[in-house]
Amino acid sequence: MKKKTIYDIKSLSGRTVFLTVDFNISLIDGNITNDTRIVEALPTINYLIKKGAKVIIASHLGRPEGYDLSLSLKPVAKRLEKLTGKKVKLIDKFWEKSALDDIRKVKDRQLLMLENIRFIDGEKENDRQFARHLASMADFFVNDAFGTAHRVHASIVGIAEFLPSFAGLLMAKEVEMLSDALERPKRPFLVIIGGAKTPEKIAVIERILDIADTVALGGAIANTFLAAWGFGMGKSYVDYEMVEMARVIFWKTTRKHSALILPLDVITSNKDKNVKPKVVDYNNVSHNTAIYDIGPKTRQHYRDLIFEAKTVIWNGPMGLYEDPRFTEGTDSILENISQSKSFSIVGGGDTLTSIKSQKYLKTISHISTGGSAMLEFLEKGTLPGIEVLQNA
Ligand code: ADP
Ligand code: 3PG
Ligand code: MG
């Protein structure tokens, strides 16, 4: 890691740290389904507290439009209390001046958490005034949010202009692991991409095709590529604004040594998902159905690719994994990666949530908390949120 970490902060006792983390975890009916992103940030939080600092934690959750308490960080704060055994004070209207007084009143070695940082537009706009407001809460800025380090937001990039800025231990670990893996990857090098965040993932595929030997797609992002090929996708989740981009990538792929692989068959149902799931070929999706998973031929094909590869990186579920009828594709990718002897990295918020049994994790070389962030790191070797931290 070429950046200074929290170990480089000389005196933390009695000082206040603004700590940005990625606690964007999956919730079902207000219950946390996977707390890996919280657990992974504990070493940094515990170190700062042990050294006598007061810690203000900032994170986003989901993509709220304005102040939307259905995306409150309350359940996350509760889980953090359980994991640390310390009280976590949630600061609701953190953008108001009065929040600064509330923060000042809290004693050292205490944890505070700002409500969902995206409740305020200034965050995503990287508003300088808002970043200055956040900075005025603390003496140091620490970024442990590898999963959001690709976002140019106020609590990630803007704030670093106003405070001495350091990497947290998770950030340092992620950067080290991924940099090592990318320096001289063993070949064949396979990257499997799924999920639904098509705009940001599609932007990195072209560069990843320069680095990897094979890029295999599944999930909603594959639908957009199949649509670009001209096949009817019925009611499937397709990012029509990205179809043109997918076409450009197809064209560029013809000039590269690497291969872009799409599903051979898929599992469909109707829009309301109350028709029995059916396996069809990629070019046979009827107009009143939607794709919810990859099919058995694709699972076998991707299994072969995984077993041939010496390096495998995977981000993004192969289907609508939240519904147990559409998890087989995603489960098979995980199982095969964990059985293969390749060097493997698996990452992403939903990707980690889709993992039902910890037993698979033992044989995976690195579990990353970043999804799109990990793919963008793969593309660029750095991220905006890393660039603004102080050099070692
Ligand atoms: P990650 O968090 O691992 O980076 P994303 O956030 O990009 O992954 O995507 C996860 C979401 O993609 C899940 O909610 C999943 O249901 C959805 N998804 C995957 N495939 C499909 C599909 N075929 N149709 C609809 N949604 C899908
Ligand atoms: C993620 O889950 O990929 C990160 O938390 C980033 O979330 P975002 O795509 O809403 O910025
Ligand atoms: Mg996600």
Tab-separated table of C-alpha atoms and ligand atoms in Angstrom:
chain	number	residue	atom	x	y	z
A	1	MET	CA	0.000	0.000	0.000
A	2	LYS	CA	1.558	3.290	-1.105
A	3	LYS	CA	-0.759	5.272	1.163
A	4	LYS	CA	-0.498	6.163	4.840
A	5	THR	CA	-2.734	4.082	7.065
A	6	ILE	CA	-4.191	4.653	10.529
A	7	TYR	CA	-0.941	3.240	11.956
A	8	ASP	CA	0.751	6.426	10.718
A	9	ILE	CA	-1.462	8.731	12.819
A	10	LYS	CA	0.814	9.859	15.651
A	11	SER	CA	-1.643	10.637	18.432
A	12	LEU	CA	-5.254	9.547	18.420
A	13	SER	CA	-6.017	10.015	22.097
A	14	GLY	CA	-8.725	12.646	22.585
A	15	ARG	CA	-8.970	13.287	18.843
A	16	THR	CA	-11.982	12.823	16.596
A	17	VAL	CA	-11.858	10.661	13.471
A	18	PHE	CA	-14.305	10.902	10.577
A	19	LEU	CA	-14.429	7.305	9.342
A	20	THR	CA	-16.124	6.514	6.038
A	21	VAL	CA	-17.154	2.871	5.626
A	22	ASP	CA	-19.255	0.906	3.145
A	23	PHE	CA	-22.104	-0.435	5.282
A	24	ASN	CA	-24.360	-0.698	2.213
A	25	ILE	CA	-25.627	-4.134	3.211
A	26	SER	CA	-28.717	-6.046	2.062
A	27	LEU	CA	-31.839	-5.730	4.203
A	28	ILE	CA	-34.996	-7.833	3.918
A	29	ASP	CA	-37.948	-6.430	5.919
A	30	GLY	CA	-35.481	-4.346	7.918
A	31	ASN	CA	-33.345	-7.397	8.792
A	32	ILE	CA	-29.682	-7.618	7.834
A	33	THR	CA	-29.113	-10.652	5.617
A	34	ASN	CA	-25.307	-10.460	5.563
A	35	ASP	CA	-23.067	-8.335	7.786
A	36	THR	CA	-19.677	-9.078	6.162
A	37	ARG	CA	-19.144	-5.409	5.290
A	38	ILE	CA	-19.649	-4.433	8.949
A	39	VAL	CA	-17.487	-7.229	10.330
A	40	GLU	CA	-14.662	-6.388	7.908
A	41	ALA	CA	-14.515	-2.795	9.205
A	42	LEU	CA	-14.225	-3.839	12.865
A	43	PRO	CA	-10.409	-3.972	13.021
A	44	THR	CA	-10.229	-0.284	12.049
A	45	ILE	CA	-13.030	0.781	14.400
A	46	ASN	CA	-11.588	-1.186	17.318
A	47	TYR	CA	-8.068	0.170	16.742
A	48	LEU	CA	-9.250	3.784	16.687
A	49	ILE	CA	-11.296	3.308	19.864
A	50	LYS	CA	-8.456	1.495	21.625
A	51	LYS	CA	-6.144	4.410	20.867
A	52	GLY	CA	-8.596	6.747	22.590
A	53	ALA	CA	-10.278	8.402	19.614
A	54	LYS	CA	-13.869	9.471	19.219
A	55	VAL	CA	-15.114	7.920	15.984
A	56	ILE	CA	-17.792	9.332	13.663
A	57	ILE	CA	-18.874	6.691	11.176
A	58	ALA	CA	-20.373	7.623	7.803
A	59	SER	CA	-21.919	5.284	5.228
A	60	HIS	CA	-24.632	5.173	2.621
A	61	LEU	CA	-27.367	2.552	2.376
A	62	GLY	CA	-29.107	1.890	-0.921
A	63	ARG	CA	-29.900	4.740	-3.248
A	64	PRO	CA	-32.334	7.059	-1.397
A	65	GLU	CA	-33.823	10.086	-3.092
A	66	GLY	CA	-33.667	12.610	-0.283
A	67	TYR	CA	-34.576	11.927	3.357
A	68	ASP	CA	-36.117	8.430	3.266
A	69	LEU	CA	-36.232	6.645	6.625
A	70	SER	CA	-36.988	3.296	4.964
A	71	LEU	CA	-33.247	3.430	4.206
A	72	SER	CA	-32.238	4.448	7.739
A	73	LEU	CA	-28.955	3.120	9.128
A	74	LYS	CA	-30.703	2.245	12.418
A	75	PRO	CA	-30.485	-1.570	11.936
A	76	VAL	CA	-26.846	-1.191	10.948
A	77	ALA	CA	-26.088	0.891	14.062
A	78	LYS	CA	-27.802	-1.807	16.182
A	79	ARG	CA	-25.687	-4.551	14.595
A	80	LEU	CA	-22.527	-2.497	15.171
A	81	GLU	CA	-23.481	-2.114	18.844
A	82	LYS	CA	-23.797	-5.877	19.088
A	83	LEU	CA	-20.483	-6.513	17.346
A	84	THR	CA	-18.466	-3.920	19.299
A	85	GLY	CA	-20.290	-4.105	22.627
A	86	LYS	CA	-20.343	-0.291	22.576
A	87	LYS	CA	-23.201	2.166	22.304
A	88	VAL	CA	-23.553	3.735	18.858
A	89	LYS	CA	-25.189	7.158	18.832
A	90	LEU	CA	-27.020	7.820	15.571
A	91	ILE	CA	-26.928	11.474	14.444
A	92	ASP	CA	-30.085	12.067	12.453
A	93	LYS	CA	-29.930	15.512	10.796
A	94	PHE	CA	-26.161	15.497	10.438
A	95	TRP	CA	-26.156	18.256	7.809
A	96	GLU	CA	-27.453	20.843	10.337
A	97	LYS	CA	-25.085	23.033	12.377
A	98	SER	CA	-26.617	21.705	15.625
A	99	ALA	CA	-25.210	18.248	14.788
A	100	LEU	CA	-21.735	19.670	15.450
A	101	ASP	CA	-22.732	20.503	19.057
A	102	ASP	CA	-24.163	17.002	19.563
A	103	ILE	CA	-20.923	15.507	18.310
A	104	ARG	CA	-18.790	17.710	20.569
A	105	LYS	CA	-20.745	16.565	23.643
A	106	VAL	CA	-19.890	12.902	23.092
A	107	LYS	CA	-16.943	11.566	25.103
A	108	ASP	CA	-13.754	9.961	23.802
A	109	ARG	CA	-13.722	6.251	22.909
A	110	GLN	CA	-17.341	6.586	21.812
A	111	LEU	CA	-18.955	5.664	18.522
A	112	LEU	CA	-21.218	7.929	16.566
A	113	MET	CA	-22.876	7.151	13.277
A	114	LEU	CA	-24.298	9.678	10.851
A	115	GLU	CA	-27.645	8.703	9.298
A	116	ASN	CA	-27.508	7.559	5.654
A	117	ILE	CA	-25.021	9.997	4.124
A	118	ARG	CA	-26.982	9.980	0.842
A	119	PHE	CA	-30.020	11.586	2.512
A	120	ILE	CA	-28.443	14.824	1.367
A	121	ASP	CA	-27.732	15.725	-2.280
A	122	GLY	CA	-24.396	17.349	-1.434
A	123	GLU	CA	-22.927	13.888	-0.857
A	124	LYS	CA	-23.299	12.615	-4.427
A	125	GLU	CA	-22.608	16.055	-5.883
A	126	ASN	CA	-19.336	16.137	-3.920
A	127	ASP	CA	-20.433	19.603	-2.777
A	128	ARG	CA	-17.463	21.504	-1.340
A	129	GLN	CA	-19.513	23.264	1.347
A	130	PHE	CA	-20.973	19.959	2.523
A	131	ALA	CA	-17.543	18.281	2.503
A	132	ARG	CA	-16.226	21.166	4.624
A	133	HIS	CA	-19.144	20.691	7.042
A	134	LEU	CA	-18.280	16.987	7.400
A	135	ALA	CA	-14.599	17.831	7.880
A	136	SER	CA	-15.443	20.327	10.632
A	137	MET	CA	-16.664	17.387	12.750
A	138	ALA	CA	-13.216	15.821	13.101
A	139	ASP	CA	-9.402	16.079	13.277
A	140	PHE	CA	-8.635	13.240	10.858
A	141	PHE	CA	-10.323	11.550	7.913
A	142	VAL	CA	-10.005	7.775	7.567
A	143	ASN	CA	-11.415	5.914	4.584
A	144	ASP	CA	-12.151	2.223	5.071
A	145	ALA	CA	-14.841	2.113	2.365
A	146	PHE	CA	-13.188	0.151	-0.423
A	147	GLY	CA	-16.654	-0.728	-1.798
A	148	THR	CA	-17.453	2.935	-2.494
A	149	ALA	CA	-13.960	4.201	-3.307
A	150	HIS	CA	-14.981	4.478	-6.997
A	151	ARG	CA	-17.520	7.190	-6.125
A	152	VAL	CA	-16.468	10.854	-6.251
A	153	HIS	CA	-18.625	11.847	-3.288
A	154	ALA	CA	-18.204	14.322	-0.409
A	155	SER	CA	-17.543	11.737	2.342
A	156	ILE	CA	-15.066	9.905	0.088
A	157	VAL	CA	-13.219	12.497	-1.997
A	158	GLY	CA	-14.323	16.044	-1.047
A	159	ILE	CA	-13.572	15.754	2.673
A	160	ALA	CA	-9.921	14.844	2.035
A	161	GLU	CA	-9.218	18.425	0.931
A	162	PHE	CA	-9.839	19.640	4.485
A	163	LEU	CA	-8.337	16.974	6.770
A	164	PRO	CA	-5.202	14.815	7.034
A	165	SER	CA	-6.440	11.647	5.309
A	166	PHE	CA	-5.519	8.007	5.937
A	167	ALA	CA	-6.483	4.540	4.745
A	168	GLY	CA	-8.258	2.201	7.140
A	169	LEU	CA	-7.062	-1.373	7.615
A	170	LEU	CA	-9.704	-2.910	5.340
A	171	MET	CA	-8.920	-0.430	2.586
A	172	ALA	CA	-5.202	-1.230	2.914
A	173	LYS	CA	-5.853	-4.993	2.881
A	174	GLU	CA	-8.120	-4.831	-0.179
A	175	VAL	CA	-5.698	-2.672	-2.160
A	176	GLU	CA	-2.755	-4.910	-1.285
A	177	MET	CA	-4.549	-8.152	-2.163
A	178	LEU	CA	-5.936	-6.893	-5.446
A	179	SER	CA	-2.699	-5.193	-6.514
A	180	ASP	CA	-0.745	-8.383	-5.842
A	181	ALA	CA	-3.231	-10.477	-7.808
A	182	LEU	CA	-3.140	-8.131	-10.757
A	183	GLU	CA	0.588	-7.657	-10.995
A	184	ARG	CA	1.256	-10.933	-12.789
A	185	PRO	CA	-1.958	-12.953	-12.979
A	186	LYS	CA	-1.586	-16.654	-13.766
A	187	ARG	CA	-3.315	-17.507	-17.035
A	188	PRO	CA	-5.890	-18.359	-18.245
A	189	PHE	CA	-7.383	-15.369	-16.412
A	190	LEU	CA	-11.191	-15.470	-16.197
A	191	VAL	CA	-13.459	-12.644	-15.001
A	192	ILE	CA	-17.134	-13.442	-14.362
A	193	ILE	CA	-19.477	-10.466	-14.146
A	194	GLY	CA	-23.156	-10.491	-13.230
A	195	GLY	CA	-25.610	-8.391	-11.248
A	196	ALA	CA	-27.717	-5.425	-12.192
A	197	LYS	CA	-25.444	-2.367	-11.969
A	198	THR	CA	-24.949	-2.399	-15.719
A	199	PRO	CA	-23.914	1.243	-16.371
A	200	GLU	CA	-20.855	1.186	-14.129
A	201	LYS	CA	-19.860	-2.420	-14.869
A	202	ILE	CA	-20.194	-2.052	-18.632
A	203	ALA	CA	-17.812	0.887	-18.506
A	204	VAL	CA	-14.999	-1.329	-17.224
A	205	ILE	CA	-15.541	-4.440	-19.381
A	206	GLU	CA	-13.652	-3.075	-22.343
A	207	ARG	CA	-10.455	-2.522	-20.329
A	208	ILE	CA	-10.889	-5.827	-18.504
A	209	LEU	CA	-10.921	-7.525	-21.918
A	210	ASP	CA	-7.355	-6.198	-22.313
A	211	ILE	CA	-6.265	-7.728	-19.022
A	212	ALA	CA	-8.184	-11.015	-18.842
A	213	ASP	CA	-8.365	-13.894	-21.335
A	214	THR	CA	-12.089	-14.465	-20.894
A	215	VAL	CA	-14.942	-12.359	-19.571
A	216	ALA	CA	-18.141	-14.373	-18.951
A	217	LEU	CA	-21.409	-12.568	-18.269
A	218	GLY	CA	-24.573	-13.501	-16.384
A	219	GLY	CA	-27.322	-11.686	-14.479
A	220	ALA	CA	-29.128	-8.628	-15.788
A	221	ILE	CA	-25.983	-7.229	-17.403
A	222	ALA	CA	-25.947	-10.240	-19.783
A	223	ASN	CA	-29.510	-9.383	-20.859
A	224	THR	CA	-28.322	-6.003	-22.085
A	225	PHE	CA	-25.630	-7.680	-24.203
A	226	LEU	CA	-28.093	-10.230	-25.611
A	227	ALA	CA	-30.452	-7.349	-26.464
A	228	ALA	CA	-27.570	-5.579	-28.240
A	229	TRP	CA	-27.128	-8.703	-30.316
A	230	GLY	CA	-30.698	-8.245	-31.481
A	231	PHE	CA	-32.461	-11.007	-29.547
A	232	GLY	CA	-35.839	-10.307	-27.954
A	233	MET	CA	-35.541	-10.104	-24.173
A	234	GLY	CA	-39.276	-9.970	-23.430
A	235	LYS	CA	-39.898	-8.450	-19.999
A	236	SER	CA	-36.309	-9.065	-18.797
A	237	TYR	CA	-34.366	-6.416	-16.915
A	238	VAL	CA	-32.471	-4.666	-19.732
A	239	ASP	CA	-30.648	-1.327	-19.557
A	240	TYR	CA	-31.731	-0.051	-22.963
A	241	GLU	CA	-29.581	3.078	-22.577
A	242	MET	CA	-26.539	0.793	-22.386
A	243	VAL	CA	-27.330	-1.285	-25.487
A	244	GLU	CA	-25.311	0.984	-27.770
A	245	MET	CA	-22.341	0.723	-25.420
A	246	ALA	CA	-22.670	-3.078	-25.443
A	247	ARG	CA	-22.588	-2.974	-29.251
A	248	VAL	CA	-19.361	-0.975	-29.199
A	249	ILE	CA	-17.847	-3.539	-26.836
A	250	PHE	CA	-18.822	-6.402	-29.178
A	251	TRP	CA	-17.142	-4.585	-32.034
A	252	LYS	CA	-13.996	-3.920	-30.005
A	253	THR	CA	-13.890	-7.537	-28.831
A	254	THR	CA	-13.303	-8.661	-32.392
A	255	ARG	CA	-9.951	-6.844	-32.240
A	256	LYS	CA	-8.792	-8.256	-28.927
A	257	HIS	CA	-7.246	-11.628	-28.075
A	258	SER	CA	-9.745	-12.185	-25.292
A	259	ALA	CA	-13.255	-13.643	-25.465
A	260	LEU	CA	-16.554	-12.227	-24.245
A	261	ILE	CA	-18.907	-15.079	-23.319
A	262	LEU	CA	-22.690	-14.855	-22.935
A	263	PRO	CA	-25.203	-17.354	-21.516
A	264	LEU	CA	-26.237	-20.213	-23.829
A	265	ASP	CA	-29.518	-20.775	-22.035
A	266	VAL	CA	-31.529	-19.003	-19.347
A	267	ILE	CA	-34.365	-19.588	-16.870
A	268	THR	CA	-37.510	-17.580	-17.460
A	269	SER	CA	-40.886	-16.928	-15.875
A	270	ASN	CA	-43.469	-14.210	-16.398
A	271	LYS	CA	-43.183	-10.663	-15.030
A	272	ASP	CA	-44.941	-11.578	-11.758
A	273	LYS	CA	-42.875	-14.771	-11.501
A	274	ASN	CA	-45.959	-16.905	-10.845
A	275	VAL	CA	-45.482	-19.139	-13.894
A	276	LYS	CA	-43.307	-22.248	-13.400
A	277	PRO	CA	-39.690	-21.399	-14.310
A	278	LYS	CA	-38.642	-22.751	-17.699
A	279	VAL	CA	-35.263	-23.293	-19.373
A	280	VAL	CA	-34.945	-21.739	-22.850
A	281	ASP	CA	-32.064	-20.946	-25.179
A	282	TYR	CA	-30.721	-17.362	-25.170
A	283	ASN	CA	-32.426	-16.678	-28.523
A	284	ASN	CA	-35.796	-18.064	-27.536
A	285	VAL	CA	-37.123	-15.756	-24.795
A	286	SER	CA	-40.793	-15.101	-25.519
A	287	HIS	CA	-42.175	-11.570	-25.392
A	288	ASN	CA	-44.241	-12.045	-22.206
A	289	THR	CA	-41.482	-13.657	-20.102
A	290	ALA	CA	-38.328	-12.457	-18.336
A	291	ILE	CA	-34.906	-13.980	-17.640
A	292	TYR	CA	-34.179	-14.650	-13.953
A	293	ASP	CA	-31.142	-16.959	-14.006
A	294	ILE	CA	-28.632	-18.679	-16.280
A	295	GLY	CA	-29.590	-22.171	-17.496
A	296	PRO	CA	-27.940	-25.619	-17.040
A	297	LYS	CA	-25.890	-25.514	-20.288
A	298	THR	CA	-24.465	-22.162	-19.210
A	299	ARG	CA	-23.705	-23.467	-15.719
A	300	GLN	CA	-21.743	-26.338	-17.272
A	301	HIS	CA	-19.949	-24.005	-19.693
A	302	TYR	CA	-18.946	-21.603	-16.908
A	303	ARG	CA	-17.859	-24.577	-14.765
A	304	ASP	CA	-15.485	-25.664	-17.563
A	305	LEU	CA	-14.132	-22.122	-17.867
A	306	ILE	CA	-13.573	-21.934	-14.097
A	307	PHE	CA	-11.719	-25.263	-14.019
A	308	GLU	CA	-9.511	-24.290	-16.977
A	309	ALA	CA	-8.602	-20.931	-15.408
A	310	LYS	CA	-5.637	-20.262	-13.108
A	311	THR	CA	-7.017	-16.900	-11.952
A	312	VAL	CA	-10.742	-16.266	-11.457
A	313	ILE	CA	-12.383	-13.018	-10.397
A	314	TRP	CA	-16.141	-12.997	-9.834
A	315	ASN	CA	-18.565	-10.174	-9.104
A	316	GLY	CA	-22.339	-10.105	-9.495
A	317	PRO	CA	-25.091	-12.723	-9.041
A	318	MET	CA	-26.051	-14.738	-12.136
A	319	GLY	CA	-29.748	-14.148	-11.476
A	320	LEU	CA	-32.439	-12.902	-9.131
A	321	TYR	CA	-30.822	-14.747	-6.214
A	322	GLU	CA	-33.224	-13.227	-3.649
A	323	ASP	CA	-35.819	-15.713	-4.961
A	324	PRO	CA	-34.779	-19.305	-4.074
A	325	ARG	CA	-36.019	-20.551	-7.475
A	326	PHE	CA	-33.362	-18.465	-9.226
A	327	THR	CA	-30.232	-19.117	-7.170
A	328	GLU	CA	-28.849	-22.169	-8.942
A	329	GLY	CA	-26.706	-20.224	-11.408
A	330	THR	CA	-25.182	-18.043	-8.693
A	331	ASP	CA	-24.669	-21.012	-6.342
A	332	SER	CA	-22.947	-23.052	-9.047
A	333	ILE	CA	-20.436	-20.270	-9.779
A	334	LEU	CA	-19.502	-20.076	-6.102
A	335	GLU	CA	-19.293	-23.838	-5.678
A	336	ASN	CA	-17.110	-24.268	-8.746
A	337	ILE	CA	-14.779	-21.423	-7.811
A	338	SER	CA	-14.389	-22.827	-4.311
A	339	GLN	CA	-13.600	-26.294	-5.734
A	340	SER	CA	-11.161	-25.083	-8.366
A	341	LYS	CA	-7.458	-24.784	-7.618
A	342	SER	CA	-7.228	-21.334	-9.202
A	343	PHE	CA	-6.280	-18.129	-7.435
A	344	SER	CA	-9.719	-16.636	-6.811
A	345	ILE	CA	-11.255	-13.336	-5.794
A	346	VAL	CA	-14.967	-12.978	-5.099
A	347	GLY	CA	-16.509	-9.608	-4.283
A	348	GLY	CA	-19.585	-7.386	-4.191
A	349	GLY	CA	-22.375	-6.505	-1.760
A	350	ASP	CA	-25.009	-8.774	-3.301
A	351	THR	CA	-22.464	-11.384	-4.339
A	352	LEU	CA	-21.420	-11.816	-0.689
A	353	THR	CA	-25.059	-11.829	0.441
A	354	SER	CA	-25.834	-14.614	-2.025
A	355	ILE	CA	-23.342	-16.911	-0.255
A	356	LYS	CA	-25.371	-19.186	1.989
A	357	SER	CA	-22.649	-21.291	3.518
A	358	GLN	CA	-19.356	-20.118	4.965
A	359	LYS	CA	-17.741	-23.439	3.959
A	360	TYR	CA	-17.222	-22.172	0.410
A	361	LEU	CA	-15.238	-19.176	1.613
A	362	LYS	CA	-12.316	-21.216	2.993
A	363	THR	CA	-10.924	-22.113	-0.412
A	364	ILE	CA	-11.382	-18.675	-2.002
A	365	SER	CA	-8.136	-16.689	-2.018
A	366	HIS	CA	-9.643	-13.264	-1.300
A	367	ILE	CA	-13.137	-12.071	-0.428
A	368	SER	CA	-13.558	-8.433	-1.422
A	369	THR	CA	-16.176	-6.075	-0.001
A	370	GLY	CA	-16.183	-4.212	-3.319
A	371	GLY	CA	-18.318	-5.059	-6.356
A	372	SER	CA	-18.251	-2.321	-8.972
A	373	ALA	CA	-15.354	-0.813	-7.002
A	374	MET	CA	-13.362	-4.037	-7.347
A	375	LEU	CA	-13.995	-4.173	-11.109
A	376	GLU	CA	-13.000	-0.527	-11.499
A	377	PHE	CA	-9.844	-1.162	-9.464
A	378	LEU	CA	-9.114	-4.044	-11.825
A	379	GLU	CA	-9.436	-1.627	-14.720
A	380	LYS	CA	-7.460	1.327	-13.346
A	381	GLY	CA	-5.228	-0.027	-10.566
A	382	THR	CA	-6.529	2.751	-8.321
A	383	LEU	CA	-9.776	4.576	-7.436
A	384	PRO	CA	-10.679	8.237	-6.749
A	385	GLY	CA	-11.196	7.527	-3.039
A	386	ILE	CA	-7.716	6.013	-2.785
A	387	GLU	CA	-5.989	8.768	-4.775
A	388	VAL	CA	-6.938	11.503	-2.277
A	389	LEU	CA	-5.354	9.715	0.720
A	390	GLN	CA	-1.906	10.812	1.898
A	391	ASN	CA	1.095	9.102	0.338
A	392	ALA	CA	3.276	6.991	2.572
B	1	ADP	P1	-23.090	-6.767	-6.528
B	1	ADP	O1	-23.689	-6.043	-5.349
B	1	ADP	O2	-22.640	-8.140	-6.146
B	1	ADP	O3	-22.032	-5.963	-7.215
B	1	ADP	P2	-25.267	-5.875	-8.212
B	1	ADP	O4	-25.644	-4.887	-7.175
B	1	ADP	O5	-24.727	-5.365	-9.500
B	1	ADP	O6	-24.272	-6.980	-7.599
B	1	ADP	O7	-26.530	-6.755	-8.634
B	1	ADP	C1	-27.275	-7.525	-7.707
B	1	ADP	C2	-28.727	-7.525	-8.100
B	1	ADP	O8	-28.857	-7.995	-9.449
B	1	ADP	C3	-29.560	-8.462	-7.251
B	1	ADP	O9	-30.570	-7.706	-6.611
B	1	ADP	C4	-30.156	-9.455	-8.270
B	1	ADP	O10	-31.476	-9.832	-7.989
B	1	ADP	C5	-30.099	-8.654	-9.544
B	1	ADP	N1	-30.185	-9.488	-10.752
B	1	ADP	C6	-29.278	-10.364	-11.225
B	1	ADP	N2	-29.716	-10.977	-12.337
B	1	ADP	C7	-30.953	-10.502	-12.577
B	1	ADP	C8	-31.949	-10.751	-13.587
B	1	ADP	N3	-31.746	-11.639	-14.558
B	1	ADP	N4	-33.098	-10.059	-13.516
B	1	ADP	C9	-33.301	-9.175	-12.514
B	1	ADP	N5	-32.411	-8.884	-11.547
B	1	ADP	C10	-31.259	-9.547	-11.565
B	2	3PG	C1	-21.918	-1.342	-3.701
B	2	3PG	O1	-22.720	-2.036	-3.061
B	2	3PG	O2	-21.473	-1.674	-4.812
B	2	3PG	C2	-21.393	-0.081	-3.059
B	2	3PG	O3	-21.874	0.082	-1.758
B	2	3PG	C3	-21.691	1.136	-3.908
B	2	3PG	O4	-23.061	1.423	-3.984
B	2	3PG	P1	-23.599	2.414	-5.124
B	2	3PG	O5	-23.476	1.677	-6.429
B	2	3PG	O6	-25.012	2.759	-4.778
B	2	3PG	O7	-22.698	3.625	-5.133
B	3	MG	MG	-25.310	-4.682	-5.111
